[in-house]
Short mmCIF file of C-alpha atoms and ligand atoms in Angstrom, two decimals:
data_model
loop_
_atom_site.label_atom_id
_atom_site.label_comp_id
_atom_site.label_asym_id
_atom_site.label_seq_id
_atom_site.Cartn_x
_atom_site.Cartn_y
_atom_site.Cartn_z
CA MET A 110 -46.97 12.91 34.34
CA ARG A 111 -46.21 9.36 33.28
CA GLU A 112 -49.08 7.45 31.71
CA GLU A 113 -50.17 4.17 33.29
CA PRO A 114 -49.38 1.23 30.97
CA LEU A 115 -52.55 0.00 29.26
CA GLY A 116 -54.06 -3.37 30.12
CA GLU A 117 -54.66 -6.15 27.61
CA VAL A 118 -58.35 -5.31 27.19
CA SER A 119 -57.62 -1.63 26.54
CA LEU A 120 -54.98 -2.48 23.95
CA ARG A 121 -57.43 -4.79 22.17
CA LEU A 122 -60.16 -2.16 22.28
CA LEU A 123 -57.90 0.56 20.86
CA ARG A 124 -56.90 -1.80 18.05
CA GLU A 125 -60.45 -2.89 17.26
CA VAL A 126 -62.10 0.54 17.66
CA PRO A 127 -59.67 2.96 15.95
CA VAL A 128 -61.96 5.95 16.58
CA LEU A 129 -61.01 5.66 20.27
CA GLU A 130 -57.35 6.06 19.36
CA SER A 131 -58.07 9.30 17.50
CA MET A 132 -60.35 10.56 20.30
CA ARG A 133 -57.51 9.80 22.70
CA LYS A 134 -55.24 12.33 21.01
CA HIS A 135 -57.64 15.18 21.89
CA ASP A 136 -59.08 13.83 25.11
CA PRO A 137 -56.85 11.26 26.80
CA GLY A 138 -58.73 11.54 30.11
CA GLY A 139 -62.15 10.94 28.54
CA VAL A 140 -60.95 7.87 26.63
CA ALA A 141 -59.08 6.56 29.69
CA GLU A 142 -62.44 6.62 31.49
CA ILE A 143 -64.04 4.52 28.72
CA LEU A 144 -61.15 2.03 28.79
CA ARG A 145 -61.35 1.72 32.57
CA ILE A 146 -65.05 0.91 32.40
CA VAL A 147 -64.55 -1.77 29.75
CA GLU A 148 -61.56 -3.27 31.62
CA ASN A 149 -63.79 -3.48 34.66
CA CYS A 150 -66.50 -5.34 32.69
CA ALA A 151 -63.90 -7.72 31.26
CA GLU A 152 -62.70 -8.58 34.75
CA PHE A 153 -66.28 -9.18 35.92
CA ASN A 154 -66.74 -11.51 32.92
CA ARG A 155 -63.56 -13.44 33.61
CA LEU A 156 -64.07 -13.89 37.34
CA HIS A 157 -67.86 -14.07 37.65
CA ALA A 158 -69.91 -14.27 34.44
CA GLU A 159 -68.00 -16.78 32.31
CA PRO A 160 -67.60 -19.41 35.04
CA LYS A 161 -71.36 -19.35 35.70
CA ALA A 162 -73.10 -18.53 32.42
CA LEU A 163 -73.73 -22.05 31.08
CA GLU A 164 -74.69 -23.36 34.51
CA ILE A 165 -77.27 -20.58 35.06
CA ASP A 166 -78.69 -21.07 31.57
CA GLU A 167 -79.23 -24.78 32.23
CA ARG A 168 -80.48 -24.33 35.77
CA VAL A 169 -83.17 -21.79 34.80
CA GLU A 170 -84.46 -24.18 32.16
CA MET A 171 -85.20 -26.71 34.92
CA GLU A 172 -86.02 -24.18 37.63
CA PRO A 173 -87.53 -21.09 35.91
CA ASP A 174 -87.75 -19.04 39.14
CA TYR A 175 -84.02 -19.32 39.87
CA PHE A 176 -82.15 -16.02 40.03
CA ASP A 177 -78.47 -15.76 40.90
CA TRP A 178 -78.39 -13.08 43.60
CA ASP A 179 -74.71 -13.81 44.28
CA LEU A 180 -73.89 -12.75 40.75
CA ALA A 181 -75.93 -9.56 41.16
CA ARG A 182 -73.99 -8.90 44.38
CA SER A 183 -70.70 -9.43 42.52
CA ALA A 184 -71.86 -6.95 39.86
CA CYS A 185 -72.15 -4.35 42.65
CA ARG A 186 -68.42 -4.65 43.35
CA TYR A 187 -67.77 -3.58 39.74
CA ARG A 188 -70.42 -0.84 39.97
CA LEU A 189 -72.18 -2.26 36.93
CA PHE A 190 -75.59 -0.96 38.03
CA SER A 191 -74.18 2.58 37.88
CA LEU A 192 -73.05 2.43 34.26
CA VAL A 193 -75.78 4.79 33.05
CA ILE A 194 -75.99 7.01 36.13
CA PRO A 195 -74.13 10.29 35.55
CA THR A 196 -70.98 10.88 37.59
CA VAL A 197 -72.49 14.12 38.92
CA LEU A 198 -75.15 11.97 40.59
CA GLY A 199 -72.59 9.48 41.89
CA GLY A 200 -72.61 6.98 39.01
CA LEU A 201 -70.04 6.05 36.35
CA ALA A 202 -71.48 7.81 33.27
CA GLY A 203 -69.19 10.69 32.30
CA LYS A 204 -69.23 12.85 29.21
CA TYR A 205 -69.01 9.78 26.93
CA MET A 206 -71.86 8.13 28.77
CA LEU A 207 -73.46 6.42 25.78
CA THR A 208 -70.20 5.34 24.18
CA ALA A 209 -68.75 3.97 27.40
CA GLY A 210 -72.12 2.32 28.17
CA ALA A 211 -72.34 0.74 24.71
CA LEU A 212 -68.81 -0.66 24.84
CA ALA A 213 -69.43 -1.87 28.39
CA PHE A 214 -72.61 -3.74 27.41
CA GLU A 215 -70.86 -5.15 24.35
CA GLU A 216 -68.11 -6.47 26.62
CA LEU A 217 -70.54 -7.92 29.18
CA CYS A 218 -72.65 -9.60 26.49
CA SER A 219 -69.60 -11.08 24.79
CA ALA A 220 -69.55 -13.39 27.84
CA CYS A 221 -73.28 -13.81 28.52
CA ALA A 222 -76.16 -11.70 27.21
CA GLY A 223 -78.46 -13.03 29.93
CA ILE A 224 -76.18 -11.69 32.66
CA GLY A 225 -75.68 -8.51 30.60
CA ASN A 226 -79.47 -8.07 30.44
CA MET A 227 -79.83 -8.64 34.18
CA ILE A 228 -77.67 -5.51 34.54
CA ALA A 229 -79.21 -3.64 31.59
CA ALA A 230 -82.76 -4.17 32.92
CA THR A 231 -81.88 -2.03 35.94
CA SER A 232 -80.32 0.62 33.71
CA LEU A 233 -83.47 0.67 31.57
CA GLY A 234 -85.71 0.85 34.65
CA ALA A 235 -83.68 3.80 35.96
CA SER A 236 -83.66 5.65 32.61
CA PRO A 237 -86.97 7.53 32.94
CA MET A 238 -85.63 8.89 36.22
CA LEU A 239 -82.68 10.38 34.34
CA THR A 240 -84.92 12.61 32.26
CA PRO A 241 -85.65 16.05 33.77
CA GLY A 242 -89.14 14.73 34.68
CA GLY A 243 -87.40 12.26 36.98
CA MET A 244 -85.44 14.98 38.83
CA PRO A 245 -87.31 14.58 42.15
CA HIS A 246 -86.05 10.99 42.32
CA TRP A 247 -82.36 11.66 41.68
CA ASP A 248 -81.52 12.16 45.32
CA THR A 249 -83.94 9.64 46.72
CA VAL A 250 -84.44 6.55 44.55
CA LEU A 251 -81.24 6.76 42.50
CA HIS A 252 -79.34 7.54 45.69
CA GLU A 253 -80.84 4.44 47.34
CA MET A 254 -79.74 2.39 44.35
CA LEU A 255 -76.18 3.74 44.51
CA GLU A 256 -75.98 3.22 48.27
CA GLY A 257 -77.23 -0.36 47.86
CA GLU A 258 -74.57 -0.96 45.24
CA LYS A 259 -71.85 0.39 47.57
CA LYS A 260 -72.96 -2.04 50.27
CA GLY A 261 -73.13 -4.97 47.84
CA GLU A 262 -76.93 -5.16 48.17
CA PRO A 263 -78.32 -4.63 44.67
CA VAL A 264 -81.37 -2.39 44.35
CA LEU A 265 -82.71 -3.62 41.04
CA MET A 266 -85.13 -1.80 38.74
CA ALA A 267 -87.34 -2.68 35.81
CA TYR A 268 -89.14 -0.93 32.99
CA ALA A 269 -92.73 -2.01 32.36
CA ILE A 270 -94.60 -0.96 29.25
CA THR A 271 -95.70 -4.19 27.51
CA GLU A 272 -99.21 -5.52 28.20
CA PRO A 273 -100.67 -8.87 27.19
CA SER A 274 -102.82 -7.10 24.57
CA ALA A 275 -100.28 -4.46 23.51
CA GLY A 276 -96.59 -4.99 22.78
CA THR A 277 -95.56 -3.29 19.56
CA ASP A 278 -98.53 -0.95 19.98
CA VAL A 279 -97.10 0.81 23.03
CA GLU A 280 -93.78 1.66 21.38
CA GLU A 281 -94.97 3.95 18.61
CA PRO A 282 -97.39 6.90 18.82
CA HIS A 283 -99.54 6.00 15.78
CA PHE A 284 -100.03 2.47 17.10
CA LEU A 285 -100.59 3.55 20.71
CA ALA A 286 -103.40 5.82 19.55
CA HIS A 287 -105.39 2.69 18.56
CA ALA A 288 -104.06 0.23 21.15
CA ARG A 289 -106.44 -1.95 23.12
CA LEU A 290 -104.98 -1.66 26.59
CA GLY A 291 -105.84 -3.84 29.54
CA MET A 292 -104.20 -1.69 32.20
CA GLU A 293 -105.50 1.62 33.49
CA ALA A 294 -104.43 4.28 36.01
CA ARG A 295 -107.47 5.99 37.55
CA LYS A 296 -107.06 9.40 39.17
CA VAL A 297 -108.07 9.46 42.81
CA LYS A 298 -107.41 11.93 45.61
CA GLY A 299 -103.64 12.34 46.08
CA GLY A 300 -102.63 9.90 43.38
CA TYR A 301 -103.69 7.11 41.03
CA LEU A 302 -105.00 3.58 41.35
CA LEU A 303 -103.25 1.19 38.96
CA ASN A 304 -105.09 -1.90 37.77
CA GLY A 305 -104.03 -4.45 35.18
CA ARG A 306 -101.05 -6.49 34.04
CA LYS A 307 -97.72 -5.93 32.37
CA CYS A 308 -95.88 -8.86 30.87
CA PHE A 309 -92.39 -9.90 29.75
CA ILE A 310 -90.84 -7.41 32.18
CA SER A 311 -87.07 -8.00 32.35
CA GLY A 312 -86.00 -8.15 35.96
CA GLY A 313 -89.61 -7.54 37.05
CA LYS A 314 -89.53 -10.32 39.63
CA GLU A 315 -86.49 -9.01 41.49
CA ALA A 316 -86.90 -5.26 40.96
CA ARG A 317 -87.42 -3.04 43.98
CA TYR A 318 -88.63 -0.20 41.74
CA LEU A 319 -90.47 -0.35 38.41
CA THR A 320 -91.07 2.51 36.04
CA VAL A 321 -94.47 1.74 34.62
CA CYS A 322 -96.29 3.38 31.72
CA ALA A 323 -100.08 3.30 31.79
CA ALA A 324 -102.98 5.25 30.31
CA THR A 325 -105.25 7.23 32.59
CA ASP A 326 -108.02 6.79 30.00
CA ARG A 327 -107.94 3.61 27.93
CA ASN A 328 -110.12 5.27 25.28
CA ARG A 329 -107.43 7.92 24.73
CA PRO A 330 -104.24 5.90 25.27
CA LEU A 331 -101.84 8.19 23.43
CA GLU A 332 -103.06 11.41 25.04
CA THR A 333 -103.12 9.94 28.56
CA TRP A 334 -100.06 7.64 28.57
CA THR A 335 -98.17 8.45 31.79
CA VAL A 336 -95.01 7.31 33.58
CA PHE A 337 -95.37 6.09 37.19
CA LEU A 338 -92.75 4.98 39.68
CA VAL A 339 -93.88 1.88 41.58
CA HIS A 340 -92.21 0.30 44.62
CA ARG A 341 -92.61 -3.47 44.84
CA ASP A 342 -93.92 -3.17 48.43
CA MET A 343 -96.89 -1.03 47.38
CA GLU A 344 -100.06 -2.82 48.36
CA GLY A 345 -101.71 -4.67 45.48
CA PHE A 346 -98.49 -5.24 43.52
CA SER A 347 -97.48 -8.85 42.84
CA VAL A 348 -95.49 -11.03 40.45
CA PRO A 349 -97.65 -14.02 39.50
CA ARG A 350 -95.14 -15.75 37.25
CA VAL A 351 -92.03 -15.63 35.10
CA GLU A 352 -91.88 -16.70 31.45
CA ARG A 353 -90.04 -19.78 30.26
CA LYS A 354 -87.65 -18.18 27.80
CA MET A 355 -85.46 -19.63 25.05
CA GLY A 356 -82.59 -17.25 25.76
CA GLN A 357 -81.08 -14.74 28.21
CA ARG A 358 -82.30 -16.91 31.03
CA ALA A 359 -80.11 -15.28 33.69
CA CYS A 360 -82.59 -12.41 33.56
CA HIS A 361 -86.24 -13.24 34.19
CA ALA A 362 -89.05 -11.83 32.10
CA ALA A 363 -91.92 -11.52 34.56
CA GLU A 364 -95.61 -10.88 34.49
CA VAL A 365 -96.46 -8.19 37.03
CA LEU A 366 -99.94 -7.59 38.40
CA PHE A 367 -101.46 -4.37 39.73
CA GLU A 368 -104.59 -4.69 41.84
CA ASN A 369 -105.69 -1.27 43.06
CA VAL A 370 -102.08 -0.21 43.57
CA PHE A 371 -102.15 3.33 44.97
CA VAL A 372 -99.35 5.45 43.50
CA PRO A 373 -99.03 8.96 44.94
CA ASP A 374 -98.98 12.03 42.68
CA THR A 375 -95.32 12.52 43.63
CA ASN A 376 -94.51 9.27 41.78
CA VAL A 377 -95.73 10.56 38.42
CA MET A 378 -92.69 11.37 36.30
CA GLY A 379 -93.15 14.57 34.33
CA TYR A 380 -96.69 15.46 33.29
CA GLU A 381 -99.68 13.16 33.04
CA GLY A 382 -100.10 12.38 29.34
CA ASP A 383 -96.44 12.89 28.35
CA GLY A 384 -95.60 9.20 28.59
CA MET A 385 -94.97 8.65 24.88
CA SER A 386 -92.16 11.20 24.85
CA THR A 387 -90.60 10.87 28.32
CA GLY A 388 -91.49 7.24 28.91
CA ILE A 389 -90.99 5.69 25.49
CA LEU A 390 -89.40 7.63 22.63
CA MET A 391 -86.77 9.53 24.62
CA ILE A 392 -85.85 6.34 26.45
CA MET A 393 -85.72 4.30 23.24
CA ALA A 394 -83.60 7.01 21.57
CA ALA A 395 -80.98 6.27 24.21
CA SER A 396 -81.52 2.56 24.89
CA ARG A 397 -82.00 0.92 21.50
CA GLY A 398 -78.37 1.67 20.53
CA PRO A 399 -77.10 -0.30 23.54
CA VAL A 400 -79.31 -3.23 22.45
CA GLY A 401 -77.30 -3.06 19.23
CA ALA A 402 -74.23 -3.32 21.47
CA VAL A 403 -75.74 -6.42 23.09
CA GLY A 404 -76.00 -7.94 19.60
CA THR A 405 -72.39 -6.95 18.84
CA GLY A 406 -71.22 -8.56 22.07
CA ILE A 407 -73.11 -11.78 21.34
CA ALA A 408 -71.54 -11.94 17.86
CA ARG A 409 -68.10 -11.48 19.43
CA GLY A 410 -68.81 -14.30 21.85
CA VAL A 411 -69.86 -16.56 18.98
CA CYS A 412 -66.73 -15.73 17.03
CA ARG A 413 -64.48 -16.48 20.00
CA HIS A 414 -66.07 -19.87 20.67
CA PHE A 415 -66.20 -20.70 16.98
CA LEU A 416 -62.48 -19.99 16.63
CA ALA A 417 -61.68 -22.10 19.69
CA TRP A 418 -63.68 -24.95 18.13
CA ALA A 419 -62.09 -24.49 14.71
CA ARG A 420 -58.55 -24.59 16.12
CA THR A 421 -59.10 -27.92 17.80
CA ARG A 422 -57.80 -30.93 15.93
CA ARG A 423 -60.34 -33.67 15.27
CA ASN A 424 -59.91 -36.77 13.08
CA GLY A 425 -56.39 -35.59 12.25
CA SER A 426 -57.28 -32.13 10.91
CA ARG A 427 -58.30 -28.68 12.14
CA PRO A 428 -61.36 -26.93 10.68
CA ILE A 429 -59.49 -23.59 10.77
CA ASP A 430 -57.21 -24.86 7.99
CA GLU A 431 -60.16 -25.08 5.58
CA PRO A 432 -60.90 -22.03 3.40
CA ARG A 433 -64.69 -22.28 4.03
CA ILE A 434 -64.04 -21.81 7.78
CA GLN A 435 -61.49 -19.03 7.17
CA MET A 436 -64.03 -17.16 5.01
CA ALA A 437 -66.69 -17.58 7.69
CA VAL A 438 -64.32 -16.07 10.28
CA ALA A 439 -63.67 -13.10 7.97
CA ASP A 440 -67.43 -12.62 7.46
CA MET A 441 -68.01 -12.73 11.20
CA ALA A 442 -65.32 -10.08 11.75
CA ALA A 443 -66.96 -7.89 9.09
CA SER A 444 -70.34 -8.29 10.72
CA ILE A 445 -68.96 -7.37 14.16
CA GLN A 446 -67.22 -4.28 12.75
CA GLU A 447 -70.36 -3.22 10.91
CA SER A 448 -72.43 -3.61 14.07
CA ARG A 449 -69.97 -1.76 16.24
CA GLY A 450 -69.84 1.08 13.71
CA LEU A 451 -73.64 1.46 13.84
CA VAL A 452 -73.63 1.42 17.63
CA LEU A 453 -70.85 4.03 17.79
CA ASN A 454 -72.65 6.28 15.29
CA HIS A 455 -75.54 6.32 17.69
CA SER A 456 -73.55 6.61 20.90
CA LEU A 457 -71.25 9.41 19.72
CA ALA A 458 -74.24 11.37 18.41
CA GLY A 459 -75.98 10.72 21.73
CA ASP A 460 -72.99 11.88 23.77
CA ALA A 461 -72.96 15.13 21.81
CA VAL A 462 -76.67 15.64 22.65
CA PHE A 463 -76.71 14.54 26.31
CA GLY A 464 -73.23 15.87 27.08
CA LYS A 465 -74.72 19.38 26.82
CA LEU A 466 -76.93 18.61 29.79
CA LEU A 467 -73.97 17.94 32.05
CA VAL A 468 -72.05 21.11 31.23
CA ASN A 469 -75.01 23.48 31.24
CA PRO A 470 -74.50 26.15 33.95
CA LEU A 471 -78.04 25.75 35.34
CA MET A 472 -77.66 21.97 35.55
CA LYS A 473 -74.24 22.43 37.14
CA ALA A 474 -75.79 24.77 39.71
CA ILE A 475 -78.43 22.14 40.52
CA PHE A 476 -75.81 19.41 40.86
CA ALA A 477 -73.73 21.70 43.06
CA LEU A 478 -76.51 22.07 45.65
CA PRO A 479 -75.75 20.05 48.77
CA ARG A 480 -77.76 16.83 48.99
CA GLU A 481 -79.45 18.02 52.20
CA VAL A 482 -80.95 20.86 50.17
CA ARG A 483 -82.00 18.61 47.32
CA ILE A 484 -83.84 16.22 49.61
CA SER A 485 -85.32 18.99 51.75
CA ARG A 486 -89.10 19.23 51.80
CA PRO A 487 -89.30 22.72 50.17
CA TYR A 488 -87.00 21.72 47.30
CA GLN A 489 -88.82 18.43 46.71
CA SER A 490 -92.22 20.18 46.90
CA PHE A 491 -91.01 22.66 44.31
CA LEU A 492 -89.90 19.88 41.93
CA HIS A 493 -93.29 18.18 42.26
CA SER A 494 -95.20 21.43 41.80
CA ARG A 495 -96.52 22.84 38.52
CA HIS A 496 -93.66 25.36 38.52
CA GLY A 497 -91.08 22.65 39.15
CA LYS A 498 -92.41 20.48 36.35
CA ALA A 499 -92.50 23.50 34.03
CA MET A 500 -88.89 24.28 34.95
CA SER A 501 -87.70 20.77 34.09
CA ALA A 502 -89.65 20.79 30.80
CA ARG A 503 -88.13 24.18 29.91
CA LEU A 504 -84.68 22.99 30.84
CA LEU A 505 -85.04 19.99 28.58
CA ARG A 506 -86.28 22.11 25.68
CA MET A 507 -83.46 24.57 26.19
CA LEU A 508 -80.78 21.89 26.06
CA VAL A 509 -82.12 19.30 23.65
CA SER A 510 -83.94 19.86 20.39
CA GLU A 511 -86.73 17.71 18.98
CA ASP A 512 -84.66 17.36 15.79
CA ASP A 513 -81.71 15.97 17.78
CA MET A 514 -83.91 13.51 19.67
CA THR A 515 -85.67 12.38 16.51
CA ARG A 516 -82.39 11.83 14.68
CA LEU A 517 -81.04 9.94 17.68
CA LEU A 518 -84.08 7.67 17.70
CA ALA A 519 -83.49 6.87 14.01
CA LEU A 520 -79.83 6.00 14.65
CA ALA A 521 -80.80 3.93 17.70
CA SER A 522 -83.44 1.95 15.80
CA LEU A 523 -81.04 1.35 12.90
CA ALA A 524 -78.36 0.02 15.25
CA LYS A 525 -80.90 -2.08 17.13
CA PHE A 526 -82.35 -4.00 14.22
CA ALA A 527 -79.17 -4.32 12.16
CA CYS A 528 -76.86 -5.45 14.98
CA THR A 529 -79.30 -7.93 16.49
CA ASP A 530 -80.07 -9.42 13.07
CA ASN A 531 -76.30 -9.65 12.53
CA ALA A 532 -75.91 -11.49 15.85
CA VAL A 533 -78.53 -14.07 14.89
CA ALA A 534 -76.95 -14.53 11.45
CA VAL A 535 -73.43 -14.94 12.89
CA ALA A 536 -74.60 -17.46 15.49
CA SER A 537 -76.67 -19.36 12.96
CA ARG A 538 -73.75 -19.64 10.52
CA ALA A 539 -71.39 -20.81 13.26
CA LEU A 540 -73.86 -23.49 14.35
CA GLU A 541 -74.27 -24.73 10.78
CA LEU A 542 -70.53 -25.04 10.34
CA MET A 543 -69.99 -26.73 13.67
CA GLY A 544 -72.45 -29.41 12.66
CA THR A 545 -73.27 -32.11 15.14
CA ASP A 546 -70.13 -31.65 17.21
CA GLY A 547 -71.30 -31.99 20.80
CA GLY A 548 -68.41 -30.20 22.57
CA GLU A 549 -68.38 -27.34 25.06
CA GLU A 550 -67.79 -24.63 22.41
CA ARG A 551 -70.90 -25.71 20.53
CA ARG A 552 -72.93 -25.44 23.75
CA TRP A 553 -71.77 -21.84 24.08
CA VAL A 554 -72.63 -21.02 20.49
CA GLU A 555 -76.05 -22.66 20.80
CA LYS A 556 -76.70 -20.52 23.90
CA CYS A 557 -75.49 -17.40 22.02
CA TYR A 558 -77.97 -18.19 19.24
CA ARG A 559 -80.86 -18.41 21.72
CA ASP A 560 -79.65 -15.25 23.48
CA ALA A 561 -79.41 -13.42 20.16
CA LYS A 562 -82.87 -14.46 19.03
CA VAL A 563 -84.64 -12.63 21.87
CA THR A 564 -82.77 -9.39 21.13
CA GLN A 565 -84.76 -9.21 17.89
CA ILE A 566 -87.94 -8.92 19.96
CA TYR A 567 -87.38 -6.57 22.90
CA GLU A 568 -87.05 -2.76 22.79
CA GLY A 569 -89.38 -2.86 19.81
CA THR A 570 -89.33 -5.80 17.44
CA ASN A 571 -86.94 -5.47 14.55
CA GLN A 572 -89.93 -4.97 12.24
CA LEU A 573 -91.02 -1.99 14.34
CA ASN A 574 -87.48 -0.58 14.42
CA ARG A 575 -87.28 -0.78 10.64
CA LEU A 576 -90.56 1.12 10.40
CA THR A 577 -89.33 3.70 12.93
CA TYR A 578 -86.16 4.27 10.90
CA TYR A 579 -88.16 4.52 7.68
CA GLU A 580 -90.73 6.89 9.16
CA ILE A 581 -88.08 9.26 10.52
CA GLU A 582 -85.56 9.23 7.70
CA VAL A 583 -87.75 8.70 4.64
CA GLY A 584 -91.48 8.83 5.36
CA GLY A 585 -91.31 11.87 7.62
CA GLY A 586 -94.22 10.55 9.71
CA LEU A 587 -92.54 10.24 13.09
CA ARG A 588 -91.07 12.87 15.37
CA VAL A 589 -90.06 12.88 19.02
CA GLU A 590 -92.07 15.60 20.74
CA LEU A 591 -90.61 16.99 23.93
CA PRO A 592 -92.96 17.87 26.81
CA SER A 593 -94.11 21.50 26.84
CA PRO A 594 -94.24 23.47 30.08
CA ARG A 595 -97.83 23.86 31.33
C1 FAD B 638 -86.74 -11.44 26.53
C2 FAD B 638 -87.72 -10.32 26.50
C3 FAD B 638 -87.56 -9.27 27.39
C4 FAD B 638 -88.49 -8.23 27.42
N1 FAD B 638 -88.34 -7.22 28.33
C5 FAD B 638 -89.30 -6.26 28.43
C6 FAD B 638 -89.23 -5.26 29.46
O1 FAD B 638 -88.27 -5.21 30.24
N2 FAD B 638 -90.23 -4.37 29.54
C7 FAD B 638 -91.29 -4.38 28.70
O2 FAD B 638 -92.18 -3.55 28.86
N3 FAD B 638 -91.39 -5.31 27.70
C8 FAD B 638 -90.42 -6.24 27.55
N4 FAD B 638 -90.50 -7.20 26.58
C9 FAD B 638 -91.65 -7.20 25.68
C10 FAD B 638 -91.29 -6.73 24.27
O3 FAD B 638 -91.02 -5.37 24.27
C11 FAD B 638 -92.48 -7.14 23.36
O4 FAD B 638 -92.47 -8.54 23.28
C12 FAD B 638 -92.34 -6.54 22.00
O5 FAD B 638 -92.60 -5.16 22.05
C13 FAD B 638 -93.33 -7.19 20.99
O6 FAD B 638 -94.61 -7.19 21.49
P1 FAD B 638 -95.51 -8.52 21.42
O7 FAD B 638 -94.71 -9.60 22.01
O8 FAD B 638 -96.83 -8.20 22.02
O9 FAD B 638 -95.67 -8.82 19.88
P2 FAD B 638 -96.72 -8.17 18.89
O10 FAD B 638 -96.77 -6.70 19.08
O11 FAD B 638 -98.00 -8.90 19.02
O12 FAD B 638 -96.06 -8.48 17.50
C14 FAD B 638 -96.09 -9.78 16.90
C15 FAD B 638 -95.44 -9.68 15.54
O13 FAD B 638 -96.15 -8.75 14.70
C16 FAD B 638 -95.30 -7.70 14.27
N5 FAD B 638 -96.06 -6.45 14.26
C17 FAD B 638 -96.90 -6.00 15.22
N6 FAD B 638 -97.43 -4.82 14.87
C18 FAD B 638 -96.90 -4.51 13.66
C19 FAD B 638 -97.07 -3.43 12.75
N7 FAD B 638 -97.91 -2.44 13.00
N8 FAD B 638 -96.38 -3.46 11.60
C20 FAD B 638 -95.54 -4.48 11.29
N9 FAD B 638 -95.36 -5.55 12.10
C21 FAD B 638 -96.03 -5.56 13.27
C22 FAD B 638 -94.17 -7.64 15.28
O14 FAD B 638 -93.02 -7.08 14.72
C23 FAD B 638 -94.00 -9.13 15.61
O15 FAD B 638 -93.23 -9.74 14.64
C24 FAD B 638 -89.57 -8.22 26.51
C25 FAD B 638 -89.71 -9.28 25.59
C26 FAD B 638 -88.79 -10.30 25.57
C27 FAD B 638 -88.96 -11.42 24.58
#
């Protein structure tokens, strides 16, 4: 069979990421899938993100509530909300799900990290549902999201863990044990009543579903931290305000309020009290690497705009002809390569871990069941029952080891802090060299700097991620514990 000629983006990617070229020799189909996904993101950038990015950034500064729904609708056409949903469930994530996802988010964020984060916020919100504890929601909530995407009506999601009194504290078990939480989930007949606030929730204003972590006993936060699935129409849920942010303005960070929000037992993901593993550490082990990819993409964007600026003649000469500019370009390229290498270390290790889930015979048998069976009342009741929860916990333990997850978290944290620090450094250097030049390219780089700065804060501050890496790889004081069947 004749191979399709490769597009411009694929050729660039194969040149810049040589590991893909060697993977291609053994698995041309798998790599073709990655290239297709990145080509798709590049087209979305060219036709939709790039023409709007500066305008949205400026508009949100004046009008903080503004959200570009048209752009979200365009993202549906490229299936960008399905990037992390496995193909067996109808999404785009194949056996190289983390690698394809990382390169896709790098590509999206090379145009605009705010727009990239608008898409990533939904992926992050959906992530707890992709753990075995989220199995009951695969054919209901995830299906609704995929159907919405097909129709061009985005069903957005958000991930809510941060509270006004606890940010860093909720992302690490030792800190959560002593956190002073404001929010609580009280057990009542048939479910839980959620009361309190979460803040800085990306996409929280527009999300139809939020995965929310809360303690059922604020005096024992670590032991009772639990993952809940909340629909925005549940009574008592509201969004009082959005933050005024310095960067990534295309994606709101919202404060969300819970006033006696009743969440049924069926919306608890996994077991009560397992939130630190299924709601935080397992999610972060997968998602912090992609934040590194966001940083890599921002640095690429900076470099592109910096080069365009440097090639323009002003006062009779071009900055690119000066050695100090040439050296800066070389340093930027080194920084981008270093970042991408760290992201790929994480994603390839992650694909080896999560790939096992997709090819496991039991998982295959579950995926092979017709949807009517999977949404039937007896099957759903089984998944929500003690036996169903025990089965999903056993399945997870059978397929993934705590050592693998812990190692993955270390690689993810390393990529997260190093790549986002690199992005800030690259943008800062470019701005210094561009001086007071007031042109369009400088506006882009200034926006990239602001976009980069916030990546150092979310998904665990870079200080926390350094401590996480240290604790796992050197101190030995942190381990990802998987839920045990009860
Ligand atoms: C743009 C943006 C988007 C976000 N999106 C989301 C989202 O979608 N969902 C969500 O739940 N949250 C989100 N957040 C919140 C984010 O996760 C928190 O801001 C972050 O965890 C830090 O918490 P904090 O702001 O309370 O800072 P704090 O925890 O108060 O930290 C303040 C400073 O102290 C340092 N520090 C704190 N504790 C320690 C320690 N023990 N050792 C060393 N240093 C420490 C921190 O590193 C930081 O420098 C977002 C934040 C931003 C800025």
